[in-house]
Amino acid sequence: MRTPTGHPAKEAALVSGTTRVIGIIGDPVSHSLSPRLHNAAFAALGLDYVYVPLPVVAEDVGAAVRGLAALGFRGANVTIPHKGAVIPFLDEVSDDARLAEAVNTITVDGGVLRGYNTDVEGVRRALDGVAGGTLDGQPALILGAGGAARAAALALSRFGCRLTIVNRTPAAAERLAALVTAGVPGTRCRWLPLPDLTESEVRRQRVVVNATSLGMGGEGKVPALLADNVTAGQVVFDAVYAIGLTDFLVAAQAGGATVVDGLTMLLGQAAEAFSLWTGVPAPLEVMRDAVQR
Ligand code: NAP
């Protein structure tokens, strides 16, 4: 029997004394799609791994991270609100994680804890698929200045984009602009408070990114100024993930833009983490099927 993606169907893996364990540390973690997509990928490739949710409150972050090594874990993902808090407890941190001030993936090698930020790679892969070779020197606008915006800013600056960061809280936009300018040599990055955003500013962009939580259920909508002014020829990326397109991407598609959804970024960051833990490429279609099921 084969799965819808053509991979041979496998029996659910049995956890044994040799099974390598990966966790996800966060608060909450019960909503996370990561256990589902990684366990499906391990099973599809016949890898003796299991992925488990690990709810951890803020005061226990240090004990939890050190516990990964003590308990013989192969690694972990880290999610909200602990992506920054884990850093002091790691032995080494990648350049992307240091610049983003956020770790979302940990590996454990012989007791050494290494932190990575695969969200940056998730954005890079998502945009590379539609526009990678065409972005050098092009203007890109990022709405937001939190964790997803940092990942987008680092990925877009490495494509050579000229960045404009727009955020509700101006100080956060200013800080992100300074961080990217200092961290990625040659980057040009300016920032604007959200009320100063204009139609013409949106229209002159090659890439437009929503990296806020606007558009998630109950969080309000992406401002109409942004959604209604995207045009053909633009690439529009929404970090918010949903089954199907978000309202922002529906509007962008209606305006003729090429759209990239948050699920593609989610799969890209997961694929990079999977390879860090297992040393083999991730079965992306198995992962996509698992989250869409
Ligand atoms: P975060 O660090 O808390 O940042 C949230 C951002 O949203 C901030 O810039 C905040 O502005 C802005 N914001 C929130 N409410 C707003 C409002 N009412 N009006 C204007 N701006 C508002 O969160 P995050 O980790 O960056 O996550 C942002 C989104 O990206 C979430 O939907 C998350 O699920 C998604 N995400 C997706 C992936 C993926 O793999 N697809 C990965 C990471 C995150 P202020 O600075 O003014 O508060």
mmCIF file of C-alpha atoms and ligand atoms in Angstrom:
data_model
loop_
_atom_site.group_PDB
_atom_site.id
_atom_site.type_symbol
_atom_site.label_atom_id
_atom_site.label_comp_id
_atom_site.label_asym_id
_atom_site.label_seq_id
_atom_site.Cartn_x
_atom_site.Cartn_y
_atom_site.Cartn_z
ATOM 1 C CA MET A 1 0.000 0.000 0.000
ATOM 2 C CA ARG A 2 1.182 3.555 -0.764
ATOM 3 C CA THR A 3 0.317 6.929 0.766
ATOM 4 C CA PRO A 4 -1.317 9.663 -1.378
ATOM 5 C CA THR A 5 2.197 11.055 -2.006
ATOM 6 C CA GLY A 6 3.481 7.749 -3.350
ATOM 7 C CA HIS A 7 5.569 6.881 -0.298
ATOM 8 C CA PRO A 8 5.156 3.300 0.955
ATOM 9 C CA ALA A 9 2.703 3.180 3.864
ATOM 10 C CA LYS A 10 4.323 2.041 7.101
ATOM 11 C CA GLU A 11 2.998 0.699 10.337
ATOM 12 C CA ALA A 12 3.132 3.255 13.167
ATOM 13 C CA ALA A 13 6.683 3.116 14.511
ATOM 14 C CA LEU A 14 7.200 1.328 17.815
ATOM 15 C CA VAL A 15 9.076 3.308 20.440
ATOM 16 C CA SER A 16 11.885 1.133 21.775
ATOM 17 C CA GLY A 17 15.117 1.423 23.735
ATOM 18 C CA THR A 18 16.933 2.690 20.643
ATOM 19 C CA THR A 19 14.386 5.321 19.578
ATOM 20 C CA ARG A 20 15.829 8.837 19.334
ATOM 21 C CA VAL A 21 13.602 11.450 20.949
ATOM 22 C CA ILE A 22 12.852 15.000 19.746
ATOM 23 C CA GLY A 23 10.648 17.378 21.763
ATOM 24 C CA ILE A 24 8.932 20.711 21.310
ATOM 25 C CA ILE A 25 9.346 23.150 24.197
ATOM 26 C CA GLY A 26 6.763 25.934 24.500
ATOM 27 C CA ASP A 27 3.754 27.197 26.429
ATOM 28 C CA PRO A 28 1.298 26.129 25.118
ATOM 29 C CA VAL A 29 2.344 23.316 22.764
ATOM 30 C CA SER A 30 -0.898 21.375 22.498
ATOM 31 C CA HIS A 31 -1.915 23.261 19.301
ATOM 32 C CA SER A 32 1.398 22.629 17.509
ATOM 33 C CA LEU A 33 1.347 20.915 14.116
ATOM 34 C CA SER A 34 4.999 19.878 14.504
ATOM 35 C CA PRO A 35 4.472 16.487 16.247
ATOM 36 C CA ARG A 36 2.106 15.452 13.480
ATOM 37 C CA LEU A 37 4.330 16.455 10.580
ATOM 38 C CA HIS A 38 7.632 15.177 12.033
ATOM 39 C CA ASN A 39 6.221 11.832 13.215
ATOM 40 C CA ALA A 40 4.681 11.304 9.748
ATOM 41 C CA ALA A 41 8.064 12.083 8.161
ATOM 42 C CA PHE A 42 9.973 9.717 10.496
ATOM 43 C CA ALA A 43 7.492 6.932 9.765
ATOM 44 C CA ALA A 44 7.581 7.494 5.991
ATOM 45 C CA LEU A 45 11.387 7.193 5.939
ATOM 46 C CA GLY A 46 11.463 4.314 8.455
ATOM 47 C CA LEU A 47 13.581 6.381 10.898
ATOM 48 C CA ASP A 48 13.667 5.255 14.542
ATOM 49 C CA TYR A 49 12.700 8.670 15.943
ATOM 50 C CA VAL A 50 9.722 10.016 17.874
ATOM 51 C CA TYR A 51 8.605 13.643 18.379
ATOM 52 C CA VAL A 52 6.802 14.635 21.579
ATOM 53 C CA PRO A 53 5.180 17.825 22.958
ATOM 54 C CA LEU A 54 6.910 19.223 26.081
ATOM 55 C CA PRO A 55 4.879 21.989 27.774
ATOM 56 C CA VAL A 56 7.345 24.110 29.773
ATOM 57 C CA VAL A 57 6.550 27.192 31.892
ATOM 58 C CA ALA A 58 8.918 30.183 31.820
ATOM 59 C CA GLU A 59 10.656 29.507 35.134
ATOM 60 C CA ASP A 60 11.576 25.967 34.011
ATOM 61 C CA VAL A 61 13.167 26.856 30.643
ATOM 62 C CA GLY A 62 16.764 26.397 31.840
ATOM 63 C CA ALA A 63 16.038 23.063 33.513
ATOM 64 C CA ALA A 64 14.169 21.871 30.431
ATOM 65 C CA VAL A 65 16.973 22.782 28.007
ATOM 66 C CA ARG A 66 19.693 21.216 30.164
ATOM 67 C CA GLY A 67 17.383 18.238 30.648
ATOM 68 C CA LEU A 68 17.452 17.519 26.900
ATOM 69 C CA ALA A 69 21.115 16.523 27.223
ATOM 70 C CA ALA A 70 20.597 14.740 30.547
ATOM 71 C CA LEU A 71 17.749 12.661 29.120
ATOM 72 C CA GLY A 72 19.559 11.744 25.899
ATOM 73 C CA PHE A 73 17.264 13.676 23.542
ATOM 74 C CA ARG A 74 18.513 14.136 19.955
ATOM 75 C CA GLY A 75 17.062 17.643 19.870
ATOM 76 C CA ALA A 76 14.026 19.884 20.129
ATOM 77 C CA ASN A 77 12.019 22.644 18.586
ATOM 78 C CA VAL A 78 11.319 25.754 20.642
ATOM 79 C CA THR A 79 8.152 27.778 20.214
ATOM 80 C CA ILE A 80 6.430 30.817 21.738
ATOM 81 C CA PRO A 81 7.241 32.232 24.261
ATOM 82 C CA HIS A 82 10.663 30.620 24.853
ATOM 83 C CA LYS A 83 12.590 31.213 21.579
ATOM 84 C CA GLY A 84 14.771 33.893 23.168
ATOM 85 C CA ALA A 85 14.810 32.520 26.709
ATOM 86 C CA VAL A 86 16.554 29.262 25.747
ATOM 87 C CA ILE A 87 19.658 31.012 24.353
ATOM 88 C CA PRO A 88 21.640 31.458 27.613
ATOM 89 C CA PHE A 89 21.370 27.704 28.284
ATOM 90 C CA LEU A 90 22.901 26.580 24.947
ATOM 91 C CA ASP A 91 26.581 25.817 24.273
ATOM 92 C CA GLU A 92 26.601 27.226 20.725
ATOM 93 C CA VAL A 93 24.222 29.401 18.698
ATOM 94 C CA SER A 94 24.144 29.768 14.884
ATOM 95 C CA ASP A 95 24.625 33.153 13.195
ATOM 96 C CA ASP A 96 20.948 33.328 12.170
ATOM 97 C CA ALA A 97 19.770 32.535 15.714
ATOM 98 C CA ARG A 98 22.160 35.113 17.181
ATOM 99 C CA LEU A 99 20.988 37.808 14.756
ATOM 100 C CA ALA A 100 17.317 36.926 15.184
ATOM 101 C CA GLU A 101 17.804 36.637 18.958
ATOM 102 C CA ALA A 102 15.639 33.526 18.697
ATOM 103 C CA VAL A 103 16.254 29.775 18.605
ATOM 104 C CA ASN A 104 13.561 27.479 17.226
ATOM 105 C CA THR A 105 15.664 24.314 16.821
ATOM 106 C CA ILE A 106 18.142 22.617 19.165
ATOM 107 C CA THR A 107 20.425 19.676 18.426
ATOM 108 C CA VAL A 108 22.188 17.600 21.070
ATOM 109 C CA ASP A 109 25.511 16.035 20.000
ATOM 110 C CA GLY A 110 27.505 14.230 22.679
ATOM 111 C CA GLY A 111 25.955 16.473 25.330
ATOM 112 C CA VAL A 112 26.649 19.689 23.346
ATOM 113 C CA LEU A 113 23.524 21.827 22.887
ATOM 114 C CA ARG A 114 23.437 23.843 19.639
ATOM 115 C CA GLY A 115 20.736 26.383 18.757
ATOM 116 C CA TYR A 116 19.534 27.302 15.268
ATOM 117 C CA ASN A 117 16.871 29.537 13.739
ATOM 118 C CA THR A 118 15.340 27.546 10.883
ATOM 119 C CA ASP A 119 12.539 30.137 10.456
ATOM 120 C CA VAL A 120 15.044 32.174 8.414
ATOM 121 C CA GLU A 121 15.625 29.173 6.151
ATOM 122 C CA GLY A 122 11.837 28.612 6.044
ATOM 123 C CA VAL A 123 11.295 32.104 4.602
ATOM 124 C CA ARG A 124 14.280 31.713 2.262
ATOM 125 C CA ARG A 125 12.966 28.441 0.835
ATOM 126 C CA ALA A 126 9.405 29.798 0.538
ATOM 127 C CA LEU A 127 10.526 32.844 -1.489
ATOM 128 C CA ASP A 128 13.272 31.061 -3.405
ATOM 129 C CA GLY A 129 10.650 28.830 -4.992
ATOM 130 C CA VAL A 130 8.861 31.778 -6.643
ATOM 131 C CA ALA A 131 11.342 34.630 -6.963
ATOM 132 C CA GLY A 132 14.770 33.694 -5.570
ATOM 133 C CA GLY A 133 16.975 34.759 -8.473
ATOM 134 C CA THR A 134 15.110 37.998 -9.168
ATOM 135 C CA LEU A 135 15.230 39.819 -5.839
ATOM 136 C CA ASP A 136 18.716 41.356 -5.730
ATOM 137 C CA GLY A 137 18.373 45.146 -5.340
ATOM 138 C CA GLN A 138 14.552 44.971 -5.215
ATOM 139 C CA PRO A 139 12.418 46.791 -2.598
ATOM 140 C CA ALA A 140 10.657 44.660 0.034
ATOM 141 C CA LEU A 141 8.247 45.775 2.736
ATOM 142 C CA ILE A 142 7.745 43.833 5.978
ATOM 143 C CA LEU A 143 4.758 44.577 8.202
ATOM 144 C CA GLY A 144 5.763 43.582 11.745
ATOM 145 C CA ALA A 145 8.906 43.573 13.856
ATOM 146 C CA GLY A 146 8.572 40.419 15.988
ATOM 147 C CA GLY A 147 10.035 36.946 15.505
ATOM 148 C CA ALA A 148 8.534 36.205 12.077
ATOM 149 C CA ALA A 149 9.563 39.673 10.842
ATOM 150 C CA ARG A 150 13.154 39.087 11.968
ATOM 151 C CA ALA A 151 13.258 35.823 10.030
ATOM 152 C CA ALA A 152 11.786 37.538 6.953
ATOM 153 C CA ALA A 153 14.171 40.504 7.252
ATOM 154 C CA LEU A 154 17.237 38.252 7.471
ATOM 155 C CA ALA A 155 16.113 36.065 4.554
ATOM 156 C CA LEU A 156 15.191 39.035 2.331
ATOM 157 C CA SER A 157 18.379 40.940 3.139
ATOM 158 C CA ARG A 158 20.398 37.886 2.050
ATOM 159 C CA PHE A 159 18.503 37.914 -1.275
ATOM 160 C CA GLY A 160 19.820 41.484 -1.611
ATOM 161 C CA CYS A 161 16.481 43.262 -1.076
ATOM 162 C CA ARG A 162 16.252 46.886 0.075
ATOM 163 C CA LEU A 163 14.022 46.659 3.146
ATOM 164 C CA THR A 164 11.318 48.815 4.684
ATOM 165 C CA ILE A 165 10.102 47.654 8.114
ATOM 166 C CA VAL A 166 6.650 48.945 9.112
ATOM 167 C CA ASN A 167 5.311 48.354 12.608
ATOM 168 C CA ARG A 168 2.642 49.508 15.055
ATOM 169 C CA THR A 169 5.310 50.083 17.720
ATOM 170 C CA PRO A 170 7.931 52.281 16.013
ATOM 171 C CA ALA A 171 10.737 51.442 18.466
ATOM 172 C CA ALA A 172 10.530 47.756 17.514
ATOM 173 C CA ALA A 173 10.757 48.624 13.800
ATOM 174 C CA GLU A 174 13.757 50.872 14.444
ATOM 175 C CA ARG A 175 15.472 48.134 16.443
ATOM 176 C CA LEU A 176 14.903 45.490 13.753
ATOM 177 C CA ALA A 177 16.202 47.830 11.053
ATOM 178 C CA ALA A 178 19.371 48.447 13.097
ATOM 179 C CA LEU A 179 19.800 44.730 13.767
ATOM 180 C CA VAL A 180 19.569 43.731 10.091
ATOM 181 C CA THR A 181 21.753 46.606 8.901
ATOM 182 C CA ALA A 182 24.477 45.657 11.382
ATOM 183 C CA GLY A 183 24.094 41.895 10.927
ATOM 184 C CA VAL A 184 23.985 41.508 7.141
ATOM 185 C CA PRO A 185 26.731 43.577 5.506
ATOM 186 C CA GLY A 186 25.540 45.754 2.608
ATOM 187 C CA THR A 187 21.874 45.719 3.660
ATOM 188 C CA ARG A 188 19.847 48.882 3.196
ATOM 189 C CA CYS A 189 16.957 48.966 5.657
ATOM 190 C CA ARG A 190 14.653 51.834 6.668
ATOM 191 C CA TRP A 191 11.631 51.797 8.946
ATOM 192 C CA LEU A 192 8.242 53.523 9.209
ATOM 193 C CA PRO A 193 5.577 53.759 11.908
ATOM 194 C CA LEU A 194 2.404 52.021 10.627
ATOM 195 C CA PRO A 195 0.350 55.286 10.400
ATOM 196 C CA ASP A 196 2.966 56.691 7.952
ATOM 197 C CA LEU A 197 2.469 53.870 5.427
ATOM 198 C CA THR A 198 1.068 55.132 2.102
ATOM 199 C CA GLU A 199 -0.521 53.544 -0.968
ATOM 200 C CA SER A 200 2.424 54.499 -3.142
ATOM 201 C CA GLU A 201 4.850 52.934 -0.660
ATOM 202 C CA VAL A 202 2.975 49.628 -0.965
ATOM 203 C CA ARG A 203 2.728 49.837 -4.758
ATOM 204 C CA ARG A 204 6.431 50.431 -5.349
ATOM 205 C CA GLN A 205 7.455 47.182 -3.593
ATOM 206 C CA ARG A 206 8.538 43.960 -5.291
ATOM 207 C CA VAL A 207 7.859 41.889 -2.141
ATOM 208 C CA VAL A 208 5.241 42.547 0.537
ATOM 209 C CA VAL A 209 5.233 40.484 3.749
ATOM 210 C CA ASN A 210 2.715 40.261 6.570
ATOM 211 C CA ALA A 211 4.758 39.157 9.572
ATOM 212 C CA THR A 212 2.221 40.222 12.210
ATOM 213 C CA SER A 213 -0.408 38.043 13.832
ATOM 214 C CA LEU A 214 -3.086 40.067 11.970
ATOM 215 C CA GLY A 215 -5.211 37.672 9.950
ATOM 216 C CA MET A 216 -5.105 34.893 12.550
ATOM 217 C CA GLY A 217 -8.501 34.045 14.034
ATOM 218 C CA GLY A 218 -9.586 36.769 16.479
ATOM 219 C CA GLU A 219 -6.547 39.011 15.849
ATOM 220 C CA GLY A 220 -7.984 41.647 13.485
ATOM 221 C CA LYS A 221 -7.230 42.062 9.796
ATOM 222 C CA VAL A 222 -4.172 43.113 7.823
ATOM 223 C CA PRO A 223 -4.742 46.861 7.126
ATOM 224 C CA ALA A 224 -6.774 47.468 3.943
ATOM 225 C CA LEU A 225 -4.099 49.967 2.875
ATOM 226 C CA LEU A 226 -1.769 47.014 2.412
ATOM 227 C CA ALA A 227 -4.242 44.382 1.209
ATOM 228 C CA ASP A 228 -5.939 46.656 -1.347
ATOM 229 C CA ASN A 229 -2.795 48.072 -2.948
ATOM 230 C CA VAL A 230 -0.774 45.014 -3.883
ATOM 231 C CA THR A 231 -0.404 44.726 -7.634
ATOM 232 C CA ALA A 232 0.547 42.293 -10.393
ATOM 233 C CA GLY A 233 4.281 41.630 -10.464
ATOM 234 C CA GLN A 234 4.579 41.654 -6.683
ATOM 235 C CA VAL A 235 5.326 38.659 -4.471
ATOM 236 C CA VAL A 236 3.125 38.675 -1.381
ATOM 237 C CA PHE A 237 3.990 36.450 1.564
ATOM 238 C CA ASP A 238 1.857 35.922 4.682
ATOM 239 C CA ALA A 239 3.642 34.325 7.654
ATOM 240 C CA VAL A 240 0.260 33.523 9.228
ATOM 241 C CA TYR A 241 -0.543 29.929 8.389
ATOM 242 C CA ALA A 242 -3.947 28.511 7.673
ATOM 243 C CA ILE A 243 -5.470 25.665 5.778
ATOM 244 C CA GLY A 244 -6.112 27.494 2.520
ATOM 245 C CA LEU A 245 -5.254 31.129 1.818
ATOM 246 C CA THR A 246 -5.617 33.876 4.437
ATOM 247 C CA ASP A 247 -7.896 36.831 3.591
ATOM 248 C CA PHE A 248 -4.753 38.906 2.917
ATOM 249 C CA LEU A 249 -3.491 36.409 0.335
ATOM 250 C CA VAL A 250 -6.948 36.123 -1.244
ATOM 251 C CA ALA A 251 -6.917 39.926 -1.737
ATOM 252 C CA ALA A 252 -3.330 39.831 -3.026
ATOM 253 C CA GLN A 253 -4.157 37.086 -5.505
ATOM 254 C CA ALA A 254 -7.182 39.065 -6.695
ATOM 255 C CA GLY A 255 -4.796 41.999 -7.281
ATOM 256 C CA GLY A 256 -2.645 39.801 -9.535
ATOM 257 C CA ALA A 257 0.248 39.181 -7.130
ATOM 258 C CA THR A 258 2.149 35.899 -6.749
ATOM 259 C CA VAL A 259 1.255 34.629 -3.280
ATOM 260 C CA VAL A 260 3.280 32.530 -0.827
ATOM 261 C CA ASP A 261 1.539 31.112 2.233
ATOM 262 C CA GLY A 262 2.725 30.616 5.824
ATOM 263 C CA LEU A 263 2.338 26.863 5.521
ATOM 264 C CA THR A 264 5.178 26.854 2.968
ATOM 265 C CA MET A 265 7.393 28.670 5.508
ATOM 266 C CA LEU A 266 6.292 26.272 8.261
ATOM 267 C CA LEU A 267 7.246 23.291 6.103
ATOM 268 C CA GLY A 268 10.555 24.905 5.123
ATOM 269 C CA GLN A 269 11.610 25.519 8.733
ATOM 270 C CA ALA A 270 10.490 21.996 9.674
ATOM 271 C CA ALA A 271 12.424 20.441 6.788
ATOM 272 C CA GLU A 272 15.607 22.236 7.812
ATOM 273 C CA ALA A 273 15.194 21.117 11.452
ATOM 274 C CA PHE A 274 14.480 17.535 10.335
ATOM 275 C CA SER A 275 17.760 17.445 8.395
ATOM 276 C CA LEU A 276 19.708 18.876 11.342
ATOM 277 C CA TRP A 277 18.438 16.047 13.587
ATOM 278 C CA THR A 278 18.512 13.126 11.154
ATOM 279 C CA GLY A 279 21.122 14.075 8.542
ATOM 280 C CA VAL A 280 18.719 13.247 5.708
ATOM 281 C CA PRO A 281 16.461 15.435 3.520
ATOM 282 C CA ALA A 282 12.891 15.775 4.769
ATOM 283 C CA PRO A 283 10.017 14.193 2.810
ATOM 284 C CA LEU A 284 8.219 17.506 2.207
ATOM 285 C CA GLU A 285 5.091 16.091 0.586
ATOM 286 C CA VAL A 286 4.581 13.667 3.489
ATOM 287 C CA MET A 287 4.844 16.630 5.874
ATOM 288 C CA ARG A 288 2.413 18.704 3.802
ATOM 289 C CA ASP A 289 -0.104 15.842 3.696
ATOM 290 C CA ALA A 290 0.210 15.380 7.465
ATOM 291 C CA VAL A 291 -0.664 19.004 8.299
ATOM 292 C CA GLN A 292 -3.457 19.247 5.727
ATOM 293 C CA ARG A 293 -5.115 16.026 6.819
HETATM 294 P P1 NAP B 1 5.506 38.367 17.740
HETATM 295 O O1 NAP B 1 6.973 38.229 17.888
HETATM 296 O O2 NAP B 1 4.628 38.451 18.939
HETATM 297 O O3 NAP B 1 5.263 39.702 16.840
HETATM 298 C C1 NAP B 1 3.945 40.100 16.543
HETATM 299 C C2 NAP B 1 3.985 41.265 15.554
HETATM 300 O O4 NAP B 1 2.625 41.549 15.194
HETATM 301 C C3 NAP B 1 4.564 42.556 16.138
HETATM 302 O O5 NAP B 1 5.236 43.260 15.127
HETATM 303 C C4 NAP B 1 3.279 43.313 16.559
HETATM 304 O O6 NAP B 1 3.447 44.710 16.586
HETATM 305 C C5 NAP B 1 2.348 42.928 15.435
HETATM 306 N N1 NAP B 1 0.950 43.091 15.814
HETATM 307 C C6 NAP B 1 0.248 42.294 16.673
HETATM 308 N N2 NAP B 1 -1.018 42.758 16.782
HETATM 309 C C7 NAP B 1 -1.097 43.865 15.980
HETATM 310 C C8 NAP B 1 -2.142 44.771 15.670
HETATM 311 N N3 NAP B 1 -3.368 44.655 16.215
HETATM 312 N N4 NAP B 1 -1.890 45.784 14.799
HETATM 313 C C9 NAP B 1 -0.660 45.917 14.246
HETATM 314 N N5 NAP B 1 0.381 45.091 14.513
HETATM 315 C C10 NAP B 1 0.153 44.072 15.373
HETATM 316 O O7 NAP B 1 4.903 37.190 16.853
HETATM 317 P P2 NAP B 1 5.668 36.336 15.717
HETATM 318 O O8 NAP B 1 6.321 35.176 16.336
HETATM 319 O O9 NAP B 1 6.445 37.278 14.890
HETATM 320 O O10 NAP B 1 4.406 35.762 14.901
HETATM 321 C C11 NAP B 1 3.691 36.598 13.995
HETATM 322 C C12 NAP B 1 2.826 35.688 13.116
HETATM 323 O O11 NAP B 1 3.684 34.865 12.323
HETATM 324 C C13 NAP B 1 1.931 34.735 13.908
HETATM 325 O O12 NAP B 1 0.717 34.593 13.216
HETATM 326 C C14 NAP B 1 2.701 33.408 13.871
HETATM 327 O O13 NAP B 1 1.839 32.289 13.957
HETATM 328 C C15 NAP B 1 3.317 33.504 12.490
HETATM 329 N N6 NAP B 1 4.526 32.674 12.343
HETATM 330 C C16 NAP B 1 4.522 31.775 11.342
HETATM 331 C C17 NAP B 1 5.609 30.966 11.128
HETATM 332 C C18 NAP B 1 5.573 29.998 9.983
HETATM 333 O O14 NAP B 1 6.386 29.051 9.962
HETATM 334 N N7 NAP B 1 4.682 30.190 9.033
HETATM 335 C C19 NAP B 1 6.735 31.076 11.965
HETATM 336 C C20 NAP B 1 6.726 32.032 12.990
HETATM 337 C C21 NAP B 1 5.591 32.828 13.169
HETATM 338 P P3 NAP B 1 3.958 45.460 17.919
HETATM 339 O O15 NAP B 1 5.456 45.403 17.882
HETATM 340 O O16 NAP B 1 3.408 46.826 17.768
HETATM 341 O O17 NAP B 1 3.364 44.725 19.089
#
